[in-house]
Amino acid sequence: MRYAVLVILNIPIILLALFNIFTQYKLRNITKQRLQHQFTLWVLVFIVLVCSFPLYNYVSGKPLLDSAELSLFDIVQTTAIITIFYIINSQRQKIERTEKTIRDLHQELSIKLSEKKHDSTKN
Amino acid sequence: MVRKNLEKNICIVIPAFNEEVTIGNVITGLKKYFKKASYQYEIVVVNDGSKDHTRDVAKKQGATVIDHILNTGAGGATATGLSYAGQNGFDIAVTLDADGQHSAEDVLKGIHLSLSTKTDLLVGSRLINSKGMSKVKVIGNMGLSLITRILFGINVTDSQSGLRIFSRKALEQLRWETSGYEFCSEMLWRAKQMKLVIDEYPIEAIYTEYSRSKGQNNWNAVNIVKSLIKRRLTEMFE
C-alpha cells in the first residue's frame, strides 16, 4: 500500500518535469536534442521508481509485489530526493542559460563599444 | 615574385591579458610577414580586461583593439575575436598567443595550408616536433591531448595550442561554452559535432623566460581536466 503511495506522490513531479521540458521546447528555449535527453532522463527516473521494488523482490527470490511495507520515512525520503533532483536540474539549466546570455551580452557590448570608439577616433 | 592574394580577407585575433611587454613585437612581426605575403588582413587584439598598457601598445602598433570590460579568460576573449571576424565578413581567421610563442612564419604557413587543403579548423601543433619545449610542458600537453581524446574522441597531438586557423564555415558555426583554457579542447569537440574538417600541422614554439613565466603550468592542467569532465557529464543530461 505504502509503495503505491510513494509512486502516486512522485508521478506528479515526474509529469511536471516532462510537461516543463515540453513547454520549454515549444517555446524554443531548448533544442530538440536537449528535449530528447531530458525526456529520457525523467522516463528513467519513472522506470526506476516503479520497477525498483518489484525488481528487488524478484532479485531477492520473493514473489513479485510481496514485500514488507515501506515506512513513512522511506516514502518521504524518496519523494524528497526526486523533488530535489527536479529542482537542481531545472536550476542548473536556468543558470547555464543566464551564463550564456551574460557571455553573449559582454561579447557583443565589447565589439559594439570598440566600433563606436573606432568611429569617433576617425571623425 | 610575391604572389598577390588580395581576394582573401584575413582576421588575426590575439587574445591578450596583461601582455604589454610582448604584444608590440607580436604585432610588428606579423605586419612584417604579412606585407610580404600581400594578404588583406586586420590584426585584432582582444584586450581581456588588462590592468597594464596592453591596449595602448596594441593601438600604437595599428591593431584594432576590442576591450573586454571584465576579464573573461582566454576562451571568452577568443570567442569575442572570432565573433568580430564573423560579423565583419572575413574569409579566414587566425588566433595566436600574445606572449610571442608563435612565429609569424608559422601563421602564414597555416593560412596557405588551410586554403589549399580546405580545412575548417587547422591546429598548429607544438608537439609534432617538440624541440624547444620543456619536458614538463610536453608531458602536460600530451596528457591534456590524451584526455581530450578519451572524453571527446578527438585525435590531435596538441589540443591546447593557441595557434589555430578557422575557415569562414567554422567562423559561422563554431561556438563553445567554457571561457577558460579548457575552451581549446571544447572547441575541437564542437567542431567535431558540427562535422567540420579538423587537421593539424607542425609549428615551432618559441619560449622565452617571459613566456615560460606567463604560460600555463601543470597545475592549471588539473583545473582544465576538472572543467572538461564536468562539461562532458553536464552535456549527458542536456
Short mmCIF file of C-alpha atoms in Angstrom, two decimals:
data_model
loop_
_atom_site.label_atom_id
_atom_site.label_comp_id
_atom_site.label_asym_id
_atom_site.label_seq_id
_atom_site.Cartn_x
_atom_site.Cartn_y
_atom_site.Cartn_z
CA MET A 1 0.00 0.00 0.00
CA ARG A 2 2.72 2.43 1.01
CA TYR A 3 4.65 1.62 -2.14
CA ALA A 4 1.59 2.74 -4.10
CA VAL A 5 1.55 5.98 -2.06
CA LEU A 6 5.20 6.55 -2.94
CA VAL A 7 4.52 6.08 -6.64
CA ILE A 8 1.36 8.25 -6.55
CA LEU A 9 3.23 11.04 -4.74
CA ASN A 10 6.12 11.07 -7.19
CA ILE A 11 4.36 10.61 -10.50
CA PRO A 12 3.04 14.23 -10.48
CA ILE A 13 6.61 15.53 -10.02
CA ILE A 14 7.82 13.48 -12.96
CA LEU A 15 4.84 14.56 -15.06
CA LEU A 16 5.50 18.19 -14.09
CA ALA A 17 9.13 17.83 -15.19
CA LEU A 18 8.09 16.29 -18.52
CA PHE A 19 5.47 18.99 -19.05
CA ASN A 20 8.02 21.68 -18.22
CA ILE A 21 10.55 20.29 -20.71
CA PHE A 22 7.93 20.05 -23.43
CA THR A 23 6.79 23.65 -22.78
CA GLN A 24 10.40 24.87 -22.97
CA TYR A 25 10.81 23.05 -26.27
CA LYS A 26 7.60 24.52 -27.67
CA LEU A 27 8.76 27.99 -26.58
CA ARG A 28 12.02 27.27 -28.43
CA ASN A 29 14.06 27.74 -25.27
CA ILE A 30 15.70 24.33 -25.65
CA THR A 31 16.84 22.29 -28.63
CA LYS A 32 15.30 19.02 -29.79
CA GLN A 33 18.42 17.22 -28.60
CA ARG A 34 18.02 18.65 -25.10
CA LEU A 35 14.32 17.68 -25.14
CA GLN A 36 15.28 14.10 -26.00
CA HIS A 37 17.92 13.94 -23.26
CA GLN A 38 15.64 15.40 -20.60
CA PHE A 39 12.75 13.19 -21.66
CA THR A 40 14.96 10.08 -21.44
CA LEU A 41 16.26 11.18 -18.05
CA TRP A 42 12.81 11.58 -16.50
CA VAL A 43 11.44 8.41 -18.06
CA LEU A 44 14.41 6.62 -16.49
CA VAL A 45 13.55 8.13 -13.08
CA PHE A 46 9.97 6.91 -13.57
CA ILE A 47 11.10 3.41 -14.51
CA VAL A 48 13.45 3.20 -11.54
CA LEU A 49 10.69 4.41 -9.22
CA VAL A 50 8.07 1.96 -10.49
CA CYS A 51 10.31 -1.03 -11.04
CA SER A 52 12.80 -0.89 -8.19
CA PHE A 53 10.63 -2.56 -5.57
CA PRO A 54 9.29 -5.44 -7.70
CA LEU A 55 12.81 -5.88 -9.05
CA TYR A 56 14.23 -6.01 -5.53
CA ASN A 57 11.67 -8.67 -4.58
CA TYR A 58 12.41 -10.62 -7.73
CA VAL A 59 16.15 -10.49 -7.19
CA SER A 60 15.86 -11.48 -3.53
CA GLY A 61 13.80 -14.51 -4.51
CA LYS A 62 10.48 -13.34 -3.15
CA PRO A 63 7.30 -13.28 -5.21
CA LEU A 64 6.73 -10.03 -7.08
CA LEU A 65 4.98 -7.28 -5.11
CA ASP A 66 5.15 -9.38 -1.93
CA SER A 67 7.41 -7.49 0.44
CA ALA A 68 7.44 -5.66 3.71
CA GLU A 69 5.64 -2.33 3.75
CA LEU A 70 7.62 0.86 3.21
CA SER A 71 7.96 3.03 6.24
CA LEU A 72 6.57 6.55 6.14
CA PHE A 73 10.16 7.78 6.30
CA ASP A 74 11.05 5.79 3.14
CA ILE A 75 8.20 7.45 1.25
CA VAL A 76 9.11 10.97 2.42
CA GLN A 77 12.80 10.42 1.74
CA THR A 78 12.36 9.08 -1.80
CA THR A 79 9.85 11.83 -2.65
CA ALA A 80 12.24 14.45 -1.30
CA ILE A 81 15.14 13.05 -3.35
CA ILE A 82 13.11 13.13 -6.56
CA THR A 83 11.82 16.65 -5.83
CA ILE A 84 15.32 17.94 -5.08
CA PHE A 85 16.63 16.28 -8.24
CA TYR A 86 13.93 18.06 -10.23
CA ILE A 87 14.73 21.45 -8.63
CA ILE A 88 18.51 21.07 -9.06
CA ASN A 89 18.16 20.04 -12.68
CA SER A 90 15.91 22.95 -13.61
CA GLN A 91 18.05 25.45 -11.66
CA ARG A 92 21.20 24.22 -13.37
CA GLN A 93 19.59 24.72 -16.76
CA LYS A 94 18.47 28.23 -15.78
CA ILE A 95 21.99 29.13 -14.57
CA GLU A 96 23.54 27.86 -17.79
CA ARG A 97 21.10 29.89 -19.89
CA THR A 98 21.80 33.02 -17.81
CA GLU A 99 25.57 32.48 -18.08
CA LYS A 100 25.28 32.17 -21.84
CA THR A 101 23.18 35.34 -22.05
CA ILE A 102 25.69 37.31 -19.97
CA ARG A 103 28.61 35.97 -22.01
CA ASP A 104 26.94 36.88 -25.31
CA LEU A 105 25.96 40.29 -23.96
CA HIS A 106 29.50 41.02 -22.78
CA GLN A 107 30.90 39.90 -26.12
CA GLU A 108 28.52 41.99 -28.20
CA LEU A 109 28.89 45.00 -25.93
CA SER A 110 32.69 44.87 -26.20
CA ILE A 111 32.57 44.69 -30.01
CA LYS A 112 29.98 47.49 -30.33
CA LEU A 113 31.80 49.78 -27.90
CA SER A 114 35.11 49.24 -29.69
CA GLU A 115 33.49 50.01 -33.07
CA LYS A 116 31.97 53.15 -31.58
CA LYS A 117 35.35 54.25 -30.18
CA HIS A 118 36.97 53.50 -33.55
CA ASP A 119 34.35 55.63 -35.39
CA SER A 120 34.70 58.57 -33.02
CA THR A 121 38.52 58.46 -33.41
CA LYS A 122 38.09 58.56 -37.21
CA ASN A 123 35.75 61.58 -37.00
CA MET B 1 57.99 37.28 -57.23
CA VAL B 2 55.47 37.70 -54.41
CA ARG B 3 52.15 36.09 -55.19
CA LYS B 4 49.27 38.53 -54.72
CA ASN B 5 46.33 37.07 -52.82
CA LEU B 6 44.28 40.13 -52.08
CA GLU B 7 40.96 38.35 -52.62
CA LYS B 8 41.31 36.65 -49.21
CA ASN B 9 40.49 38.73 -46.19
CA ILE B 10 42.20 37.52 -43.04
CA CYS B 11 41.49 38.43 -39.44
CA ILE B 12 44.31 37.79 -36.98
CA VAL B 13 42.87 37.55 -33.48
CA ILE B 14 45.19 37.93 -30.49
CA PRO B 15 43.53 37.48 -27.08
CA ALA B 16 45.65 39.38 -24.56
CA PHE B 17 45.66 39.80 -20.80
CA ASN B 18 48.45 41.96 -19.31
CA GLU B 19 50.79 41.45 -22.28
CA GLU B 20 52.26 44.95 -22.67
CA VAL B 21 55.80 43.52 -22.79
CA THR B 22 55.30 41.29 -25.84
CA ILE B 23 52.19 42.44 -27.73
CA GLY B 24 54.04 45.19 -29.63
CA ASN B 25 56.65 42.78 -31.01
CA VAL B 26 54.00 40.20 -31.91
CA ILE B 27 52.09 42.78 -33.97
CA THR B 28 55.17 44.20 -35.74
CA GLY B 29 56.38 40.65 -36.52
CA LEU B 30 53.05 39.79 -38.10
CA LYS B 31 52.91 43.01 -40.09
CA LYS B 32 56.38 42.40 -41.49
CA TYR B 33 55.49 38.92 -42.73
CA PHE B 34 52.02 39.78 -43.99
CA LYS B 35 53.38 42.69 -46.01
CA LYS B 36 55.47 40.19 -47.94
CA ALA B 37 52.56 37.79 -48.45
CA SER B 38 50.25 40.56 -49.70
CA TYR B 39 47.12 39.29 -47.99
CA GLN B 40 44.40 41.70 -46.95
CA TYR B 41 44.42 41.45 -43.19
CA GLU B 42 43.38 43.06 -39.95
CA ILE B 43 45.04 42.45 -36.60
CA VAL B 44 42.51 42.40 -33.77
CA VAL B 45 43.70 42.42 -30.19
CA VAL B 46 41.06 41.41 -27.66
CA ASN B 47 42.18 43.16 -24.50
CA ASP B 48 40.67 40.91 -21.84
CA GLY B 49 40.40 43.44 -19.03
CA SER B 50 44.18 44.06 -18.76
CA LYS B 51 45.43 46.23 -15.91
CA ASP B 52 48.59 47.29 -17.77
CA HIS B 53 49.14 49.17 -21.06
CA THR B 54 48.34 46.27 -23.42
CA ARG B 55 45.61 48.33 -25.05
CA ASP B 56 47.79 51.40 -25.71
CA VAL B 57 50.72 49.37 -27.06
CA ALA B 58 48.47 47.40 -29.44
CA LYS B 59 46.72 50.56 -30.60
CA LYS B 60 50.06 52.29 -31.20
CA GLN B 61 51.12 49.40 -33.44
CA GLY B 62 47.98 49.88 -35.54
CA ALA B 63 45.89 46.94 -34.33
CA THR B 64 42.14 47.10 -33.85
CA VAL B 65 41.52 46.78 -30.12
CA ILE B 66 38.39 45.28 -28.60
CA ASP B 67 38.24 45.96 -24.89
CA HIS B 68 36.59 43.46 -22.60
CA ILE B 69 35.01 45.26 -19.69
CA LEU B 70 35.59 42.21 -17.49
CA ASN B 71 38.34 39.61 -17.57
CA THR B 72 36.66 36.51 -19.01
CA GLY B 73 39.59 34.21 -19.75
CA ALA B 74 41.25 33.01 -22.94
CA GLY B 75 38.13 31.22 -24.19
CA GLY B 76 35.92 34.28 -23.79
CA ALA B 77 38.45 36.60 -25.44
CA THR B 78 38.93 34.22 -28.37
CA ALA B 79 35.16 33.93 -28.81
CA THR B 80 34.85 37.73 -28.97
CA GLY B 81 37.63 38.00 -31.56
CA LEU B 82 36.16 35.28 -33.75
CA SER B 83 32.69 36.78 -33.41
CA TYR B 84 34.13 40.09 -34.66
CA ALA B 85 35.72 38.25 -37.61
CA GLY B 86 32.43 36.53 -38.39
CA GLN B 87 30.39 39.74 -38.21
CA ASN B 88 32.83 41.62 -40.44
CA GLY B 89 32.83 39.05 -43.24
CA PHE B 90 36.40 37.77 -43.02
CA ASP B 91 37.20 34.65 -45.07
CA ILE B 92 39.71 33.26 -42.63
CA ALA B 93 40.55 33.96 -39.01
CA VAL B 94 43.70 33.06 -37.13
CA THR B 95 44.15 33.01 -33.38
CA LEU B 96 47.55 33.14 -31.74
CA ASP B 97 49.00 33.73 -28.29
CA ALA B 98 50.07 37.23 -27.25
CA ASP B 99 53.18 36.06 -25.39
CA GLY B 100 55.16 35.71 -28.62
CA GLN B 101 55.45 31.91 -28.62
CA HIS B 102 54.17 31.62 -32.21
CA SER B 103 56.15 32.78 -35.20
CA ALA B 104 54.57 34.86 -37.98
CA GLU B 105 56.09 32.37 -40.42
CA ASP B 106 54.03 29.53 -38.90
CA VAL B 107 50.91 31.70 -39.07
CA LEU B 108 51.38 32.26 -42.80
CA LYS B 109 52.23 28.61 -43.37
CA GLY B 110 48.97 27.65 -41.66
CA ILE B 111 46.91 30.07 -43.78
CA HIS B 112 48.40 28.70 -47.01
CA LEU B 113 47.75 25.15 -45.81
CA SER B 114 44.20 25.90 -44.71
CA LEU B 115 43.40 27.47 -48.08
CA SER B 116 44.96 24.69 -50.10
CA THR B 117 43.50 21.78 -48.10
CA LYS B 118 40.11 23.43 -47.40
CA THR B 119 40.39 22.61 -43.70
CA ASP B 120 37.81 24.25 -41.42
CA LEU B 121 39.90 24.17 -38.26
CA LEU B 122 43.64 23.83 -38.58
CA VAL B 123 45.59 23.47 -35.33
CA GLY B 124 49.28 24.34 -35.11
CA SER B 125 50.85 21.51 -33.13
CA ARG B 126 53.91 22.20 -30.98
CA LEU B 127 54.23 18.51 -30.18
CA ILE B 128 54.80 17.03 -33.64
CA ASN B 129 58.27 18.44 -33.23
CA SER B 130 58.61 19.42 -29.57
CA LYS B 131 62.13 20.84 -29.84
CA GLY B 132 62.49 23.87 -27.57
CA MET B 133 59.67 22.84 -25.23
CA SER B 134 60.45 21.83 -21.67
CA LYS B 135 59.75 18.20 -20.74
CA VAL B 136 57.21 19.32 -18.13
CA LYS B 137 55.23 21.23 -20.78
CA VAL B 138 55.46 18.33 -23.23
CA ILE B 139 54.11 15.89 -20.63
CA GLY B 140 51.35 18.29 -19.53
CA ASN B 141 50.20 18.96 -23.09
CA MET B 142 50.39 15.29 -24.06
CA GLY B 143 48.27 14.45 -21.01
CA LEU B 144 45.64 17.03 -21.93
CA SER B 145 45.57 15.79 -25.52
CA LEU B 146 45.05 12.25 -24.24
CA ILE B 147 42.19 13.39 -22.01
CA THR B 148 40.65 15.27 -24.95
CA ARG B 149 40.85 12.04 -26.91
CA ILE B 150 39.26 9.95 -24.13
CA LEU B 151 36.46 12.43 -23.37
CA PHE B 152 35.64 13.66 -26.86
CA GLY B 153 37.20 11.16 -29.24
CA ILE B 154 39.40 13.73 -30.97
CA ASN B 155 42.84 12.66 -32.01
CA VAL B 156 45.18 15.66 -32.13
CA THR B 157 48.70 15.82 -30.77
CA ASP B 158 48.38 19.32 -29.24
CA SER B 159 44.85 20.03 -28.08
CA GLN B 160 45.92 23.17 -26.16
CA SER B 161 47.67 25.04 -28.95
CA GLY B 162 46.65 28.69 -29.32
CA LEU B 163 47.60 28.90 -32.99
CA ARG B 164 44.51 27.93 -34.94
CA ILE B 165 43.18 28.78 -38.38
CA PHE B 166 39.45 28.96 -39.00
CA SER B 167 37.57 28.84 -42.29
CA ARG B 168 34.51 31.03 -42.97
CA LYS B 169 32.29 27.99 -42.29
CA ALA B 170 33.96 27.47 -38.90
CA LEU B 171 33.53 31.17 -38.08
CA GLU B 172 29.81 30.92 -38.75
CA GLN B 173 29.17 27.66 -36.91
CA LEU B 174 31.66 27.21 -34.13
CA ARG B 175 30.52 28.18 -30.62
CA TRP B 176 31.63 26.92 -27.21
CA GLU B 177 30.54 27.28 -23.59
CA THR B 178 33.72 27.40 -21.50
CA SER B 179 35.70 30.60 -21.10
CA GLY B 180 38.97 29.44 -19.52
CA TYR B 181 41.83 27.50 -21.14
CA GLU B 182 39.61 24.41 -21.39
CA PHE B 183 37.94 26.04 -24.39
CA CYS B 184 40.80 24.67 -26.55
CA SER B 185 39.56 21.10 -26.10
CA GLU B 186 35.89 22.06 -26.11
CA MET B 187 36.32 23.93 -29.38
CA LEU B 188 37.67 20.76 -31.02
CA TRP B 189 34.73 18.81 -29.64
CA ARG B 190 32.21 21.33 -31.00
CA ALA B 191 33.98 21.30 -34.36
CA LYS B 192 33.64 17.53 -34.43
CA GLN B 193 29.94 17.79 -33.54
CA MET B 194 29.48 20.28 -36.39
CA LYS B 195 31.28 17.86 -38.72
CA LEU B 196 33.91 20.47 -39.56
CA VAL B 197 37.17 19.29 -41.12
CA ILE B 198 39.88 19.32 -38.42
CA ASP B 199 43.58 18.91 -39.11
CA GLU B 200 46.92 19.90 -37.62
CA TYR B 201 50.34 20.95 -38.84
CA PRO B 202 53.72 21.19 -37.14
CA ILE B 203 54.78 24.53 -35.68
CA GLU B 204 57.71 25.71 -33.66
CA ALA B 205 57.15 27.11 -30.18
CA ILE B 206 59.39 30.00 -29.19
CA TYR B 207 59.83 30.03 -25.45
CA THR B 208 61.46 32.90 -23.65
CA GLU B 209 61.86 33.44 -19.93
CA TYR B 210 58.84 35.72 -20.16
CA SER B 211 56.54 33.23 -21.92
CA ARG B 212 57.68 30.46 -19.57
CA SER B 213 56.66 32.52 -16.59
CA LYS B 214 53.33 33.56 -18.17
CA GLY B 215 52.22 30.24 -19.66
CA GLN B 216 50.03 27.56 -18.13
CA ASN B 217 51.67 25.28 -15.61
CA ASN B 218 50.71 21.69 -15.00
CA TRP B 219 48.53 22.68 -12.03
CA ASN B 220 46.35 24.63 -14.44
CA ALA B 221 46.01 21.37 -16.33
CA VAL B 222 44.25 19.86 -13.30
CA ASN B 223 41.65 22.62 -13.45
CA ILE B 224 41.27 22.16 -17.19
CA VAL B 225 40.67 18.41 -16.77
CA LYS B 226 38.11 19.02 -13.99
CA SER B 227 36.27 21.51 -16.13
CA LEU B 228 36.30 19.24 -19.20
CA ILE B 229 34.94 16.27 -17.24
CA LYS B 230 32.22 18.49 -15.76
CA ARG B 231 31.31 19.78 -19.23
CA ARG B 232 31.20 16.24 -20.66
CA LEU B 233 28.98 14.96 -17.84
CA THR B 234 26.69 18.01 -17.93
CA GLU B 235 26.08 17.52 -21.61
CA MET B 236 24.92 13.95 -20.95
CA PHE B 237 21.96 15.39 -19.02
CA GLU B 238 21.08 18.10 -21.51
#
